[in-house]
């Protein structure tokens, strides 16, 4: 948790229109989440929820320690019964977990803030985040996040260490394999989700597709590679999409 307690009045800027925290009590927590539940965008809005981290531990490695989740009850279906990871129907649970993961740090502006455990420093401009293309689609840039654990699990999943793509920066004829990051959608989607076409029903793609989402090794590897968390890979759910051994 952050060095010493913090107060809600010391947190980062809230989005406009949200209630501002007023409590001056000391908070001792690893992560403090504000949950807002109200309709927005109209009944036809495709947005189920949104989330963001808002405060970061400047005294150590920059880990988020406060954030918010905004649940859109105009579009997100709810159940009279509670939902959990083992529920037969768990749409609400998956949405909530997806948004909390954003608050934990799954957001493109934070990628360079990730903590490199080998060097003990932030990645900064040394982040292994590549833009690659192939000659058939020269205007299409694939964003590949190849931090150590993401590289390891995707290499095992796809059965290769590199992708047959051209590195747009170096013009080398291969790119290290990693998680491909979404390049379409608005500011809240592009850059801050796994690519739908290559990681289909993973919990951190930016669109629901009507199938049960998997809390897979990809999301766990991403969280480990932030440098802020330890994860238990035994909790990962089976994930077969794109797996050459499936």
Backbone as JSON, one array per atom type, in Angstrom:
{
  "sequence": "XXXXXXXXXXXXXXXXXXXXXXXXXXXXXXXXXXXXXXXXXXXXXXXXXXXXXXXXXXXXXXXXXXXXXXXXXXXXXXXXXXXXXXXXXXXXXXXXXXXXXXXXXXXXXXXXXXXXXXXXXXXXXXXXXXXXXXXXXXXXXXXXXXXXXXXXXXXXXXXXXXXXXXXXXXXXXXXXXXXXXXXXXXXXXXXXXXXXXXXXXXXXXXXXXXXXXXXXXXXXXXXXXXXXXXXXXXXXXXXXXXXXXX",
  "N": [[0.84, -1.19, 0.0], [0.33, 2.42, -0.31], [2.97, 4.57, 0.93], [2.42, 5.33, 4.18], [-0.78, 6.62, 5.44], [-3.57, 7.92, 3.45], [-5.72, 10.62, 2.44], [-9.05, 11.19, 1.31], [-9.5, 13.69, 0.28], [-7.11, 14.31, -0.8], [-6.83, 13.11, -3.17], [-6.61, 12.52, -6.77], [-7.88, 14.49, -9.58], [-11.35, 14.42, -10.02], [-13.68, 13.31, -12.56], [-15.69, 15.74, -14.24], [-18.9, 16.53, -12.91], [-19.14, 14.45, -11.17], [-19.65, 13.44, -7.77], [-17.64, 15.09, -5.4], [-15.07, 13.91, -3.24], [-15.19, 14.33, 0.3], [-14.38, 13.52, 2.79], [-12.09, 13.66, 5.51], [-10.84, 11.69, 6.81], [-8.23, 9.39, 7.68], [-7.11, 6.99, 5.37], [-6.37, 3.61, 5.03], [-5.33, 1.52, 2.71], [-4.86, -0.77, -0.03], [-5.96, -0.29, -2.53], [-8.29, 2.11, -3.31], [-11.54, 2.37, -4.28], [-13.97, 4.29, -5.94], [-17.34, 3.83, -6.53], [-19.68, 4.5, -8.9], [-23.03, 4.46, -9.8], [-25.19, 4.97, -12.2], [-27.41, 5.92, -14.85], [-26.13, 6.74, -18.11], [-25.63, 8.39, -21.24], [-27.91, 7.52, -22.55], [-30.49, 5.08, -23.42], [-29.68, 3.6, -25.59], [-26.98, 3.6, -25.6], [-23.78, 2.17, -26.21], [-22.03, 1.76, -24.19], [-21.15, 0.03, -21.35], [-19.89, 0.45, -18.93], [-17.37, 2.45, -17.29], [-14.01, 3.29, -16.32], [-11.22, 4.4, -14.31], [-7.93, 5.01, -13.06], [-6.95, 7.37, -10.55], [-5.17, 8.39, -8.7], [-1.74, 8.16, -7.68], [1.06, 6.43, -6.34], [3.5, 8.38, -5.53], [5.72, 8.18, -3.98], [6.99, 5.78, -4.23], [6.84, 3.38, -6.57], [4.96, 4.37, -8.31], [2.46, 3.14, -8.39], [-1.07, 2.84, -8.97], [-3.36, 3.93, -6.49], [-5.89, 4.72, -6.05], [-9.09, 4.95, -7.58], [-11.89, 5.07, -9.91], [-15.04, 3.56, -10.72], [-17.56, 3.61, -13.06], [-20.71, 2.6, -13.42], [-23.01, 1.89, -15.91], [-26.25, 1.9, -15.66], [-28.18, 2.18, -17.53], [-27.74, 0.54, -19.64], [-26.42, -1.79, -18.83], [-27.21, -5.0, -17.94], [-28.64, -6.25, -14.97], [-28.81, -8.58, -12.23], [-31.07, -10.12, -9.94], [-29.88, -11.82, -8.27], [-26.69, -12.38, -6.75], [-23.54, -12.28, -8.5], [-20.66, -14.18, -9.41], [-17.3, -15.39, -10.07], [-17.79, -18.05, -10.63], [-20.43, -18.19, -11.41], [-23.15, -19.2, -13.52], [-24.32, -17.42, -15.32], [-22.72, -14.46, -15.82], [-22.4, -11.78, -16.62], [-22.49, -9.22, -15.45], [-20.57, -9.49, -13.44], [-18.25, -9.93, -15.01], [-18.06, -7.49, -16.36], [-17.65, -5.73, -14.21], [-15.18, -6.7, -13.2], [-13.54, -6.27, -15.41], [-13.56, -3.44, -15.53], [-12.41, -2.78, -13.05], [-9.87, -3.74, -13.5], [-8.95, -1.88, -15.32], [-8.75, 0.3, -13.56], [-6.7, -0.65, -12.02], [-4.57, -0.25, -13.65], [-4.6, -0.77, -16.4], [-4.27, 0.99, -18.85], [-3.41, 3.01, -21.53], [-1.94, 5.53, -21.2], [-0.49, 4.95, -18.91], [1.4, 3.01, -19.46], [4.18, 3.52, -19.89], [4.87, 4.09, -17.35], [5.13, 1.75, -16.08], [6.82, -0.55, -13.97], [10.0, -1.73, -14.19], [11.12, -4.7, -13.17], [13.64, -5.82, -13.38], [15.51, -3.76, -13.74], [14.79, -2.0, -11.8], [13.66, 0.43, -12.27], [11.33, 2.77, -13.83], [9.88, 1.9, -17.0], [9.65, 3.87, -19.02], [10.8, 5.4, -21.98], [11.93, 3.07, -22.8], [10.11, 1.08, -22.88], [8.95, -2.01, -24.07], [7.16, -1.71, -26.52], [5.74, -1.96, -29.48], [5.25, -0.77, -32.83], [4.1, -2.25, -35.64], [4.01, -3.55, -39.04], [2.77, -5.12, -42.08], [3.7, -5.79, -45.49], [1.48, -6.02, -47.07], [-0.49, -4.51, -45.91], [0.3, -1.66, -45.47], [-0.52, 0.66, -44.24], [-1.69, -0.13, -41.95], [-1.12, -0.33, -38.59], [0.12, -2.45, -36.19], [-0.1, -2.59, -32.78], [2.06, -3.76, -30.41], [2.51, -5.05, -27.31], [5.14, -6.13, -25.6], [6.14, -6.83, -23.04], [7.99, -8.61, -20.45], [6.53, -10.94, -19.25], [4.17, -11.01, -20.75], [5.27, -11.45, -23.26], [6.31, -14.0, -22.84], [3.99, -15.62, -22.3], [2.44, -15.28, -24.61], [4.17, -16.23, -26.58], [4.21, -18.91, -25.91], [1.52, -19.46, -26.3], [1.04, -18.95, -29.04], [3.07, -20.3, -30.26], [5.48, -19.27, -31.26], [8.31, -17.02, -31.3], [8.53, -14.57, -32.49], [6.8, -12.22, -34.64], [5.79, -12.19, -38.04], [6.21, -9.49, -39.07], [6.96, -6.07, -39.95], [9.04, -3.95, -38.17], [8.07, -0.76, -37.5], [9.67, 1.31, -36.65], [12.41, 0.52, -36.65], [12.62, -0.87, -38.99], [13.27, -3.5, -39.08], [12.76, -6.95, -39.95], [11.11, -8.45, -38.33], [9.0, -8.69, -35.46], [8.99, -8.75, -31.9], [6.96, -11.18, -30.29], [3.91, -10.56, -28.56], [1.25, -9.18, -26.57], [-1.29, -8.03, -28.65], [-2.46, -4.81, -29.03], [-5.52, -3.04, -28.9], [-6.47, -1.0, -31.67], [-8.55, 0.48, -32.55], [-11.65, 2.33, -32.08], [-12.91, 4.68, -29.59], [-11.32, 7.15, -27.39], [-11.42, 5.83, -24.97], [-11.21, 3.21, -25.63], [-9.38, 2.42, -27.79], [-5.99, 1.51, -27.58], [-6.09, 0.83, -24.88], [-6.97, -1.72, -24.42], [-6.96, -5.27, -25.09], [-6.49, -6.44, -28.44], [-9.36, -7.08, -30.3], [-9.63, -8.8, -32.55], [-7.52, -10.6, -32.38], [-7.47, -11.52, -29.8], [-9.96, -12.25, -29.06], [-12.3, -13.4, -26.99], [-11.18, -12.63, -24.56], [-11.01, -11.27, -21.26], [-10.23, -8.61, -21.24], [-10.69, -7.4, -23.73], [-12.14, -4.82, -25.81], [-14.85, -4.98, -26.28], [-17.99, -6.56, -25.85], [-18.9, -9.8, -26.98], [-20.9, -11.6, -26.91], [-20.2, -14.05, -25.94], [-19.02, -16.01, -23.18], [-16.53, -14.43, -21.32], [-13.0, -14.88, -20.86], [-10.96, -14.99, -18.04], [-7.93, -14.73, -18.45], [-4.49, -15.98, -18.82], [-3.32, -13.87, -20.14], [-4.34, -11.39, -19.14], [-3.49, -11.67, -16.49], [-0.72, -11.81, -16.85], [-0.27, -9.28, -17.93], [-0.88, -7.66, -15.68], [1.12, -8.52, -13.91], [3.35, -7.59, -15.29], [3.17, -4.87, -14.99], [4.69, -4.37, -12.83], [3.72, -3.78, -10.4], [2.18, -5.65, -9.1], [1.7, -8.94, -7.72], [0.81, -12.06, -9.05], [-1.42, -14.89, -9.19], [-1.15, -17.54, -11.09], [-2.51, -19.89, -11.16], [-5.12, -19.27, -10.97], [-5.99, -18.52, -13.42], [-8.26, -18.77, -16.15], [-9.22, -21.29, -18.58], [-8.14, -20.66, -21.91], [-8.58, -20.59, -25.25], [-8.62, -19.36, -27.73], [-6.86, -18.68, -30.61], [-4.76, -20.24, -29.75], [-2.3, -22.35, -30.76], [-2.17, -25.0, -30.09], [-4.64, -25.77, -29.33]],
  "CA": [[0.0, 0.0, 0.0], [1.13, 3.64, -0.35], [3.68, 4.9, 2.15], [1.58, 6.12, 5.06], [-2.19, 6.73, 5.06], [-3.93, 9.04, 2.6], [-7.06, 11.15, 2.64], [-9.8, 11.3, 0.06], [-9.36, 15.06, -0.23], [-5.79, 14.43, -1.42], [-6.8, 12.31, -4.39], [-6.55, 13.24, -8.03], [-9.06, 15.19, -10.06], [-12.49, 13.61, -10.44], [-14.35, 13.8, -13.76], [-16.73, 16.74, -13.96], [-20.22, 15.97, -12.71], [-19.11, 13.42, -10.15], [-19.53, 13.97, -6.4], [-16.27, 15.2, -4.96], [-14.9, 13.37, -1.89], [-15.02, 15.36, 1.32], [-13.9, 12.96, 4.04], [-10.71, 13.93, 5.88], [-10.35, 10.57, 7.59], [-7.1, 8.67, 7.12], [-7.47, 5.74, 4.7], [-5.31, 2.62, 4.89], [-5.85, 0.58, 1.72], [-4.05, -0.99, -1.23], [-6.66, 0.38, -3.63], [-9.58, 2.68, -2.89], [-12.37, 2.56, -5.47], [-15.27, 4.94, -5.88], [-18.26, 3.18, -7.45], [-20.84, 5.32, -9.26], [-24.01, 3.68, -10.55], [-26.28, 5.8, -12.71], [-27.46, 5.82, -16.32], [-25.56, 7.83, -18.91], [-25.55, 8.13, -22.67], [-29.17, 7.08, -23.13], [-30.76, 3.64, -23.39], [-29.03, 2.95, -26.73], [-25.53, 3.73, -25.47], [-23.09, 0.87, -26.19], [-21.09, 1.74, -23.07], [-21.66, -0.64, -20.16], [-19.26, 1.03, -17.75], [-16.07, 3.06, -17.54], [-13.2, 3.31, -15.11], [-9.9, 5.01, -14.43], [-7.19, 5.32, -11.84], [-6.87, 8.82, -10.4], [-4.08, 8.78, -7.81], [-0.61, 7.26, -7.84], [2.01, 6.51, -5.23], [4.7, 9.06, -6.01], [6.85, 7.92, -3.07], [7.66, 4.51, -4.55], [6.94, 3.01, -7.98], [3.89, 4.97, -9.11], [1.28, 2.29, -8.49], [-2.36, 3.47, -8.65], [-3.95, 3.52, -5.22], [-7.29, 5.15, -6.0], [-9.71, 5.04, -8.89], [-13.35, 5.03, -9.88], [-15.77, 2.75, -11.7], [-18.88, 4.19, -13.34], [-21.57, 1.57, -13.99], [-24.11, 2.49, -16.66], [-27.43, 1.07, -15.49], [-29.08, 2.32, -18.67], [-27.46, -0.51, -20.64], [-25.89, -3.01, -18.25], [-28.22, -5.82, -17.3], [-28.31, -6.7, -13.63], [-29.55, -9.74, -11.76], [-31.49, -10.03, -8.54], [-28.96, -12.66, -7.54], [-25.3, -11.98, -6.88], [-22.75, -12.99, -9.49], [-19.27, -14.4, -9.06], [-16.55, -16.02, -11.15], [-18.34, -19.38, -10.93], [-21.83, -18.1, -11.81], [-23.44, -19.63, -14.89], [-24.44, -16.16, -16.04], [-21.88, -13.55, -15.02], [-22.11, -10.59, -17.41], [-22.22, -8.08, -14.56], [-19.29, -9.77, -12.8], [-17.18, -9.72, -15.98], [-17.93, -6.05, -16.6], [-17.05, -5.13, -13.01], [-13.77, -7.08, -13.15], [-12.9, -5.56, -16.52], [-13.36, -2.04, -15.17], [-11.45, -2.71, -11.95], [-8.55, -3.94, -14.09], [-8.54, -0.56, -15.82], [-8.35, 1.11, -12.41], [-5.42, -1.18, -11.56], [-3.49, 0.25, -14.49], [-4.7, -1.12, -17.82], [-4.58, 2.25, -19.53], [-2.22, 3.32, -22.32], [-1.08, 6.58, -20.64], [0.32, 4.45, -17.79], [2.31, 1.94, -19.85], [5.57, 3.92, -19.68], [5.08, 4.18, -15.91], [5.31, 0.41, -15.54], [8.05, -0.69, -13.2], [10.82, -2.83, -14.69], [11.67, -5.37, -11.99], [15.05, -6.14, -13.59], [16.34, -2.56, -13.58], [14.36, -1.24, -10.64], [13.21, 1.75, -12.73], [10.22, 2.79, -14.77], [10.28, 1.62, -18.37], [9.79, 5.09, -19.79], [10.92, 5.21, -23.43], [12.44, 1.73, -23.07], [9.0, 0.13, -22.87], [8.89, -2.84, -25.3], [5.85, -1.47, -27.12], [6.16, -1.82, -30.88], [4.31, -0.57, -33.92], [4.59, -3.09, -36.73], [3.1, -3.65, -40.18], [3.26, -5.99, -43.14], [3.71, -5.11, -46.78], [0.15, -6.06, -47.68], [-1.31, -3.46, -45.29], [1.32, -0.76, -44.96], [-1.12, 1.71, -43.42], [-2.19, -0.75, -40.73], [-0.09, -0.49, -37.58], [-0.22, -3.34, -35.09], [0.58, -2.21, -31.55], [2.41, -4.99, -29.72], [3.11, -4.86, -25.99], [5.94, -7.34, -25.4], [6.79, -6.88, -21.75], [8.51, -9.98, -20.29], [5.59, -12.03, -19.03], [3.29, -11.05, -21.91], [6.02, -12.11, -24.32], [6.41, -15.43, -22.51], [2.74, -16.37, -22.42], [1.99, -15.27, -26.0], [5.05, -17.13, -27.32], [3.72, -20.26, -25.63], [0.18, -19.59, -26.86], [1.04, -18.94, -30.51], [4.1, -21.2, -30.74], [6.58, -18.59, -31.95], [8.91, -15.93, -30.53], [8.4, -13.31, -33.23], [5.73, -12.11, -35.63], [6.31, -11.85, -39.37], [5.83, -8.11, -39.33], [8.08, -5.14, -40.04], [9.08, -2.95, -37.11], [7.93, 0.53, -38.18], [10.74, 2.22, -36.22], [13.75, 0.05, -37.04], [12.48, -1.54, -40.28], [13.64, -4.91, -38.98], [11.71, -7.76, -40.57], [10.34, -9.22, -37.36], [8.64, -8.01, -34.21], [8.8, -9.7, -30.8], [5.56, -11.46, -30.04], [3.36, -10.03, -27.31], [-0.18, -8.93, -26.68], [-1.63, -6.99, -29.61], [-3.31, -3.84, -28.36], [-6.6, -2.52, -29.75], [-6.13, 0.27, -32.33], [-9.77, 1.13, -33.01], [-12.54, 2.79, -31.03], [-12.65, 6.01, -29.06], [-10.21, 7.3, -26.47], [-11.53, 4.86, -23.88], [-11.07, 1.84, -26.14], [-8.1, 2.24, -28.49], [-4.79, 1.63, -26.77], [-6.25, 0.4, -23.49], [-7.59, -3.05, -24.41], [-6.39, -6.22, -26.04], [-7.09, -6.4, -29.77], [-10.48, -8.01, -30.41], [-9.47, -9.8, -33.61], [-6.52, -11.6, -32.04], [-7.66, -12.01, -28.44], [-11.41, -12.4, -29.07], [-13.16, -13.37, -25.8], [-10.41, -12.35, -23.35], [-11.76, -10.36, -20.4], [-9.83, -7.21, -21.43], [-10.97, -6.79, -25.04], [-12.95, -3.62, -25.61], [-16.22, -5.15, -26.73], [-18.6, -7.86, -25.54], [-19.21, -10.47, -28.24], [-21.96, -12.58, -26.72], [-19.65, -15.28, -25.38], [-18.39, -15.88, -21.87], [-15.16, -13.95, -21.39], [-12.04, -15.65, -20.09], [-9.96, -14.3, -17.22], [-6.86, -15.6, -18.92], [-3.11, -15.67, -18.46], [-2.95, -12.59, -20.74], [-4.6, -10.31, -18.19], [-2.63, -11.85, -15.33], [0.63, -11.43, -17.26], [-0.25, -7.82, -18.03], [-0.82, -7.1, -14.33], [2.46, -8.78, -13.37], [4.33, -6.77, -16.0], [3.17, -3.48, -14.51], [5.66, -4.27, -11.75], [3.02, -3.35, -9.18], [1.36, -6.71, -8.53], [2.02, -10.36, -7.83], [-0.42, -12.74, -9.48], [-1.49, -16.35, -9.01], [-1.54, -18.05, -12.41], [-3.42, -21.02, -11.02], [-6.47, -18.73, -11.03], [-6.34, -18.22, -14.81], [-9.25, -19.66, -16.77], [-8.8, -21.79, -19.9], [-8.29, -19.7, -23.01], [-8.18, -21.37, -26.42], [-8.64, -18.61, -28.99], [-5.53, -18.4, -31.14], [-3.77, -21.16, -29.23], [-2.04, -23.31, -31.84], [-2.29, -26.36, -29.57], [-6.03, -26.02, -28.93]],
  "C": [[0.88, 1.24, 0.0], [1.83, 3.87, 0.99], [2.82, 5.82, 3.01], [0.14, 6.16, 4.6], [-2.42, 7.9, 4.12], [-5.35, 9.48, 2.92], [-7.75, 11.35, 1.3], [-9.67, 12.69, -0.54], [-8.01, 15.28, -0.9], [-5.71, 13.7, -2.76], [-6.79, 13.18, -5.63], [-7.89, 13.83, -8.44], [-10.14, 14.21, -10.51], [-13.05, 14.16, -11.75], [-15.45, 14.8, -13.37], [-18.09, 16.06, -13.84], [-20.28, 14.88, -11.68], [-19.04, 14.07, -8.76], [-18.07, 13.99, -5.97], [-16.12, 14.67, -3.53], [-14.62, 14.48, -0.89], [-14.4, 14.82, 2.6], [-12.42, 13.28, 4.27], [-10.13, 12.82, 6.76], [-9.16, 9.92, 6.89], [-7.57, 7.33, 6.56], [-6.23, 4.85, 4.62], [-5.83, 1.55, 3.94], [-4.83, 0.4, 0.6], [-4.64, -0.25, -2.42], [-8.01, 0.85, -3.11], [-10.38, 3.01, -4.15], [-13.65, 3.3, -5.13], [-16.16, 4.28, -6.93], [-19.46, 4.09, -7.66], [-21.77, 4.48, -10.12], [-25.16, 4.59, -10.95], [-26.27, 5.7, -14.23], [-26.75, 7.0, -16.98], [-25.54, 7.41, -20.36], [-26.83, 7.66, -23.32], [-29.28, 5.57, -23.18], [-30.07, 2.89, -24.53], [-27.51, 3.08, -26.69], [-24.87, 2.35, -25.46], [-22.18, 0.71, -24.98], [-21.74, 1.1, -21.85], [-21.12, -0.01, -18.89], [-17.96, 1.7, -18.19], [-15.31, 3.12, -16.23], [-11.86, 3.98, -15.39], [-9.23, 5.04, -13.06], [-7.03, 6.84, -11.77], [-5.75, 9.29, -9.48], [-3.0, 7.71, -7.81], [0.4, 7.5, -6.73], [3.33, 7.09, -5.72], [5.92, 8.76, -5.15], [7.57, 6.63, -3.39], [7.68, 4.29, -6.05], [5.76, 3.47, -8.82], [2.63, 4.16, -9.23], [0.01, 3.07, -8.19], [-2.85, 3.0, -7.29], [-5.36, 4.05, -5.04], [-7.81, 5.26, -7.42], [-11.21, 5.03, -8.77], [-13.86, 4.09, -10.96], [-17.15, 3.35, -11.83], [-19.7, 3.15, -14.08], [-22.77, 2.24, -14.65], [-25.34, 1.59, -16.57], [-28.46, 1.28, -16.6], [-28.91, 1.17, -19.65], [-26.99, -1.82, -20.03], [-26.97, -3.77, -17.51], [-27.73, -6.26, -15.92], [-29.21, -7.87, -13.24], [-29.94, -9.53, -10.31], [-30.61, -10.89, -7.65], [-27.53, -12.17, -7.75], [-24.59, -12.83, -7.92], [-21.32, -13.12, -9.0], [-18.58, -15.06, -10.24], [-17.17, -17.35, -11.57], [-19.8, -19.35, -11.34], [-22.02, -18.55, -13.26], [-23.6, -18.41, -15.79], [-23.71, -15.1, -15.22], [-21.51, -12.28, -15.78], [-21.73, -9.41, -16.53], [-20.85, -8.27, -13.89], [-18.14, -9.48, -13.76], [-16.96, -8.24, -16.25], [-17.24, -5.37, -15.42], [-15.56, -5.45, -12.94], [-12.97, -6.37, -14.23], [-12.59, -4.11, -16.12], [-12.37, -1.88, -14.01], [-10.03, -2.89, -12.48], [-8.05, -2.66, -14.73], [-8.04, 0.31, -14.67], [-7.01, 0.64, -11.84], [-4.25, -0.74, -12.44], [-3.54, -0.1, -15.95], [-5.2, 0.11, -18.58], [-3.32, 2.72, -20.24], [-1.37, 4.45, -21.74], [-0.18, 6.1, -19.5], [1.4, 3.46, -18.21], [3.78, 2.31, -19.57], [5.91, 4.06, -18.2], [5.3, 2.81, -15.28], [6.72, 0.27, -14.99], [8.79, -1.93, -13.67], [11.53, -3.48, -13.51], [13.16, -5.68, -12.15], [15.95, -4.94, -13.32], [15.99, -1.78, -12.32], [13.87, 0.15, -10.98], [11.96, 1.62, -13.57], [10.74, 2.49, -16.18], [10.54, 2.9, -19.15], [9.84, 4.8, -21.29], [11.49, 3.85, -23.79], [11.35, 0.67, -23.03], [8.99, -0.69, -24.16], [7.49, -2.82, -25.92], [6.11, -1.08, -28.57], [4.98, -1.52, -31.8], [4.88, -1.3, -35.14], [3.56, -3.15, -37.85], [3.6, -4.74, -41.11], [3.07, -5.29, -44.48], [2.35, -5.1, -47.46], [-0.74, -4.94, -47.16], [-0.38, -2.45, -44.64], [0.76, 0.35, -44.07], [-1.69, 1.18, -42.11], [-1.04, -0.95, -39.75], [-0.6, -1.39, -36.46], [0.58, -2.91, -33.87], [0.81, -3.47, -30.72], [3.11, -4.66, -28.41], [3.82, -6.17, -25.62], [6.76, -7.26, -24.12], [7.07, -8.35, -21.39], [7.48, -11.09, -20.15], [4.59, -12.13, -20.18], [3.99, -11.73, -23.08], [6.07, -13.62, -24.08], [5.11, -16.17, -22.76], [2.22, -16.36, -23.86], [2.88, -16.15, -26.88], [4.6, -18.58, -27.12], [2.37, -20.49, -26.3], [0.21, -19.76, -28.38], [2.17, -19.8, -31.11], [5.21, -20.54, -31.52], [7.05, -17.39, -31.12], [8.75, -14.57, -31.19], [7.2, -13.38, -34.17], [6.33, -11.68, -36.95], [5.78, -10.48, -39.8], [7.07, -7.25, -39.35], [7.97, -4.11, -38.92], [9.09, -1.56, -37.76], [9.06, 1.49, -37.81], [12.1, 1.81, -36.75], [13.79, -0.55, -38.44], [13.04, -2.97, -40.26], [12.46, -5.76, -39.43], [11.02, -8.71, -39.61], [10.08, -8.37, -36.13], [8.51, -9.05, -33.12], [7.31, -9.95, -30.58], [5.16, -10.92, -28.67], [1.86, -9.89, -27.47], [-0.41, -7.8, -27.69], [-2.7, -6.1, -28.99], [-4.3, -3.23, -29.35], [-6.21, -1.16, -30.35], [-7.36, 0.99, -32.86], [-10.65, 1.51, -31.82], [-12.16, 4.18, -30.55], [-11.49, 6.01, -28.08], [-10.24, 6.27, -25.35], [-11.32, 3.43, -24.32], [-9.7, 1.62, -26.78], [-6.94, 2.45, -27.53], [-4.88, 1.04, -25.38], [-7.03, -0.91, -23.37], [-6.76, -3.98, -25.28], [-7.17, -6.16, -27.34], [-8.16, -7.49, -29.9], [-10.22, -9.12, -31.41], [-8.49, -10.9, -33.23], [-6.71, -12.21, -30.65], [-9.14, -12.14, -28.07], [-12.13, -12.3, -27.73], [-12.37, -13.23, -24.5], [-11.14, -11.26, -22.56], [-11.43, -8.89, -20.68], [-9.87, -6.76, -22.89], [-12.01, -5.69, -24.83], [-14.4, -3.75, -26.02], [-16.74, -6.51, -26.28], [-19.08, -8.48, -26.84], [-20.26, -11.56, -28.07], [-21.49, -13.91, -26.17], [-19.09, -15.0, -24.0], [-16.94, -15.44, -22.04], [-14.26, -14.77, -20.49], [-11.11, -14.72, -19.33], [-8.67, -15.09, -17.42], [-5.48, -15.18, -18.42], [-2.67, -14.33, -19.07], [-3.16, -11.44, -19.76], [-3.7, -10.44, -16.97], [-1.19, -11.46, -15.66], [0.76, -9.92, -17.38], [-0.09, -7.2, -16.65], [0.55, -7.33, -13.7], [3.48, -7.84, -14.0], [4.23, -5.29, -15.67], [4.26, -3.28, -13.47], [5.04, -3.94, -10.41], [2.33, -4.49, -8.44], [2.04, -8.07, -8.65], [0.73, -11.08, -8.17], [-0.29, -14.24, -9.26], [-2.03, -16.95, -10.3], [-2.43, -19.28, -12.32], [-4.88, -20.57, -11.1], [-6.91, -18.42, -12.46], [-7.33, -19.25, -15.34], [-8.73, -20.15, -18.12], [-9.08, -20.76, -20.99], [-7.72, -20.33, -24.27], [-8.06, -20.55, -27.7], [-7.22, -18.26, -29.41], [-4.45, -19.35, -30.69], [-3.53, -22.27, -30.26], [-2.14, -24.77, -31.4], [-3.73, -26.74, -29.23], [-6.73, -26.93, -29.94]]
}
